Short mmCIF file of N, CA, C and O and ligand atoms in Angstrom, two decimals:
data_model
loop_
_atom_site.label_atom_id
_atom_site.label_comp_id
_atom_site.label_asym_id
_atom_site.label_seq_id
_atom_site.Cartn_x
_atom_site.Cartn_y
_atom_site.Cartn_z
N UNK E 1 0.85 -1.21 0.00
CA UNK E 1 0.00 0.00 0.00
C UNK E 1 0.87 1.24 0.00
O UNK E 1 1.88 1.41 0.68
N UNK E 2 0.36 2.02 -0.81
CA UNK E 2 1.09 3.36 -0.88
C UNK E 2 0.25 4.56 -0.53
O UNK E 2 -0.95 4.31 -0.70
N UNK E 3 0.50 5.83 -0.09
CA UNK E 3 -0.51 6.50 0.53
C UNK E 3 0.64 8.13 -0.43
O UNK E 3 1.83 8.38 -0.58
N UNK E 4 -0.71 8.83 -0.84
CA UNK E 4 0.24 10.54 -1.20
C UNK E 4 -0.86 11.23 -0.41
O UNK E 4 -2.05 11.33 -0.70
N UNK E 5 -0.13 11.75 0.78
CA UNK E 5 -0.89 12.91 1.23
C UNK E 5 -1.14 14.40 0.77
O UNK E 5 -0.58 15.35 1.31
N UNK E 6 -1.97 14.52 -0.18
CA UNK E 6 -2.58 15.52 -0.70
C UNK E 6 -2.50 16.51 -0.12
O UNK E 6 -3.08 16.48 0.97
N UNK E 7 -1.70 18.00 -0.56
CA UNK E 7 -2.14 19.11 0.69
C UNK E 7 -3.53 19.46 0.90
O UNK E 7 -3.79 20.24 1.82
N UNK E 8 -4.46 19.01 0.18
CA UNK E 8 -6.17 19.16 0.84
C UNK E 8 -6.03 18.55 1.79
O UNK E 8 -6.34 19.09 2.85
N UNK E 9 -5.69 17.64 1.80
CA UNK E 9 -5.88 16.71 3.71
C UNK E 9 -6.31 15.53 3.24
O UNK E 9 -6.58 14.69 4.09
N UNK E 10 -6.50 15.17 1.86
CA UNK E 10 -6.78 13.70 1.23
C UNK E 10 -5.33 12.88 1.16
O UNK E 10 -4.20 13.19 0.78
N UNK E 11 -5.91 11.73 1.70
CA UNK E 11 -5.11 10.90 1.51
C UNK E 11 -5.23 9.80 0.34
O UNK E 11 -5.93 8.80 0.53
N UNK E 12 -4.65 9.96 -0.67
CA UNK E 12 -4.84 8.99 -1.65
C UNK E 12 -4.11 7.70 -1.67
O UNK E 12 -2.89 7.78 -1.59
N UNK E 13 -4.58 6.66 -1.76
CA UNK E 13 -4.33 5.14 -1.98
C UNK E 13 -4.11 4.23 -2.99
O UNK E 13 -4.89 4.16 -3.94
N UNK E 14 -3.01 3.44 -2.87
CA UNK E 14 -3.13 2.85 -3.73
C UNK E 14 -2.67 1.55 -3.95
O UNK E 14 -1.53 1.80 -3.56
N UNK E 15 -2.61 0.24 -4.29
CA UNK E 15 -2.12 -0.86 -3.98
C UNK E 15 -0.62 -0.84 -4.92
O UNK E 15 0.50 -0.75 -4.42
N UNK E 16 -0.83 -0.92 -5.90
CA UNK E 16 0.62 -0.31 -6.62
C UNK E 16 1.18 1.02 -7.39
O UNK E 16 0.28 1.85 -7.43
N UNK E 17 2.25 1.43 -7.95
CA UNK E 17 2.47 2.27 -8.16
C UNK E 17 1.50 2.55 -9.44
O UNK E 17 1.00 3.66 -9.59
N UNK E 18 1.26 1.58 -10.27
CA UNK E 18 0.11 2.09 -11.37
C UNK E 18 -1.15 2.74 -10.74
O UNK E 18 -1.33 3.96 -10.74
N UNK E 19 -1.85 2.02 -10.31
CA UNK E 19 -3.24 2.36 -9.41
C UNK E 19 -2.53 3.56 -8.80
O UNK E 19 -2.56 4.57 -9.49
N UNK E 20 -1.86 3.64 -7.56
CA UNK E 20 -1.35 5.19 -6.91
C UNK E 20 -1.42 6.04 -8.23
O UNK E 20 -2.52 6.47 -8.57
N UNK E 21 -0.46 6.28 -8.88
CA UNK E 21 -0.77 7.48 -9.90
C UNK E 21 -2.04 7.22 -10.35
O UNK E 21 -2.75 8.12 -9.89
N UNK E 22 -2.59 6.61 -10.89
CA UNK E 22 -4.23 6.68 -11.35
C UNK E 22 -5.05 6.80 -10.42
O UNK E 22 -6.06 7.02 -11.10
N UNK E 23 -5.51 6.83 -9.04
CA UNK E 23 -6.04 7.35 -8.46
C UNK E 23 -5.13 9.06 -7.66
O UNK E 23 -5.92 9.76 -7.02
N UNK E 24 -4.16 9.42 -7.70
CA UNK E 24 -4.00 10.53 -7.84
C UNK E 24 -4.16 11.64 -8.88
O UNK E 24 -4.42 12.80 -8.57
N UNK E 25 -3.97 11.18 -10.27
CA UNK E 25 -4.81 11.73 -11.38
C UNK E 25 -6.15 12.17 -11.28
O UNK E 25 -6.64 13.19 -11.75
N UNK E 26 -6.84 11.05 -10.43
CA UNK E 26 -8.17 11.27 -10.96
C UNK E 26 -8.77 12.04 -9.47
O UNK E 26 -9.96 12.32 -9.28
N UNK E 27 -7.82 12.26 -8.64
CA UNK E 27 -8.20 13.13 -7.53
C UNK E 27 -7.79 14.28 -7.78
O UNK E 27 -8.03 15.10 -6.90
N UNK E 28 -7.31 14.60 -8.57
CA UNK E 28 -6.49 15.92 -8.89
C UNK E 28 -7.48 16.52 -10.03
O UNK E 28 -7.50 17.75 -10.11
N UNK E 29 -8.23 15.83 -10.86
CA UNK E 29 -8.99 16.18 -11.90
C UNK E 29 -10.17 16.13 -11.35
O UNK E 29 -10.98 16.89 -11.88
N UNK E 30 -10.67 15.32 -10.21
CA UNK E 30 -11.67 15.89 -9.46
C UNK E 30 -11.90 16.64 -8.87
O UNK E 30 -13.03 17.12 -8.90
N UNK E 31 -10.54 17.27 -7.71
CA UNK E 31 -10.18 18.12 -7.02
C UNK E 31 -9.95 19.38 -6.88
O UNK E 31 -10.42 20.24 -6.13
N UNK E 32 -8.72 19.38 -8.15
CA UNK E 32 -8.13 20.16 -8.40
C UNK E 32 -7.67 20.79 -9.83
O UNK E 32 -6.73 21.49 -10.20
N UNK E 33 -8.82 20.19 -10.46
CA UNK E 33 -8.99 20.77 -11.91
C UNK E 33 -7.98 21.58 -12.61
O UNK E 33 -7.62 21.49 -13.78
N UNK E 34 -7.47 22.64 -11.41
CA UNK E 34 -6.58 23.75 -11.87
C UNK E 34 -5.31 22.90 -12.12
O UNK E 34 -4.59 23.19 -13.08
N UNK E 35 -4.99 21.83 -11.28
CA UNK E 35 -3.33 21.18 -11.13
C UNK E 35 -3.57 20.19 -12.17
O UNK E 35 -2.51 19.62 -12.40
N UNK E 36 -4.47 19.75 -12.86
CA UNK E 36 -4.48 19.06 -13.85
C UNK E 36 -2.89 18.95 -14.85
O UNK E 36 -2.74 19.99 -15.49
N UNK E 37 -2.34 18.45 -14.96
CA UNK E 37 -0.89 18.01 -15.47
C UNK E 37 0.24 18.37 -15.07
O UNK E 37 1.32 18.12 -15.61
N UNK E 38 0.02 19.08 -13.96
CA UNK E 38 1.04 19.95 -13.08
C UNK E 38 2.13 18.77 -12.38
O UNK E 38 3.34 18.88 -12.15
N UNK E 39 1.06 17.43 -12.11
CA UNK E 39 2.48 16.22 -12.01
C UNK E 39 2.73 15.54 -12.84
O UNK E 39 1.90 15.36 -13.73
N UNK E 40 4.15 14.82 -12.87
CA UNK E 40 4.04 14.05 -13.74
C UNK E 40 3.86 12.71 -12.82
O UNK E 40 3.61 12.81 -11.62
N UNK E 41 4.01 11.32 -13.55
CA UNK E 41 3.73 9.81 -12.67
C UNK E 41 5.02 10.38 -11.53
O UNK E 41 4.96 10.63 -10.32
N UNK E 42 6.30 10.46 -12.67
CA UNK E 42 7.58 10.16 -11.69
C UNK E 42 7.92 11.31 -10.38
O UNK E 42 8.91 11.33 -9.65
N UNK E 43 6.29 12.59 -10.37
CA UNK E 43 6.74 13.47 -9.37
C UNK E 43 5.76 12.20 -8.25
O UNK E 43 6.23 11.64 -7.26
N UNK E 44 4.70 12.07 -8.66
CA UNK E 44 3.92 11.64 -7.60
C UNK E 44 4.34 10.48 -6.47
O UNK E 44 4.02 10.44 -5.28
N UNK E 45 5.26 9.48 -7.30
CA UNK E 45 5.59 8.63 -7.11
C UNK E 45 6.77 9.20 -6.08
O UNK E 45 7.21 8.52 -5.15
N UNK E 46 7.10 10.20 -6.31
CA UNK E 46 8.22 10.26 -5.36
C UNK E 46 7.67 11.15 -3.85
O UNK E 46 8.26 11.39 -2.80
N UNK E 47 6.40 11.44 -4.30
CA UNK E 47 5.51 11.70 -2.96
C UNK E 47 5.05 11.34 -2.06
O UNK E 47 4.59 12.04 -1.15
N UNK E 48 5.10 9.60 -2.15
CA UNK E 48 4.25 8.72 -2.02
C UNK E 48 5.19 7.87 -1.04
O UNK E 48 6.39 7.60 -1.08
N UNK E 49 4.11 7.53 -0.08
CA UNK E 49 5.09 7.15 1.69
C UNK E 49 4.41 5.28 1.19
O UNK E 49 3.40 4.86 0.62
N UNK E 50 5.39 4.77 1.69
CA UNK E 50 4.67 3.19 2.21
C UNK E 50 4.16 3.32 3.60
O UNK E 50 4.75 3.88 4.51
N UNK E 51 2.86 2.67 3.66
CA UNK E 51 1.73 2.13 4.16
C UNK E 51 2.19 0.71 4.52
O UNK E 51 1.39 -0.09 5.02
ZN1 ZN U 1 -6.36 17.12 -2.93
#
């Protein structure tokens, strides 16, 4: 499990690094519309704490 703590206070999840970036994408395009491509996989991934 991998966890990116969102500065909203969301914590996003994910079982591997594919799923983690794809559910951070799609919290960010839900979220944060404005940050839409502002990461790339290889920033998020390096955001991202083990669980
Ligand atoms: Zn957020």
């Amino acid at each position: 499990m991998k966890v990116v703590d969102c500065p909203c206070g969301t914590q996003v999840e994910g079982e591997t690094d594919e799923q983690l970036v794809a559910n951070v994408q799609q919290h960010i395009s839900d979220d944060h519309p404005e940050m839409v491509g502002t990461y790339s996989n290889e920033q998020i991934l390096e955001m991202a704490q083990d669980r």
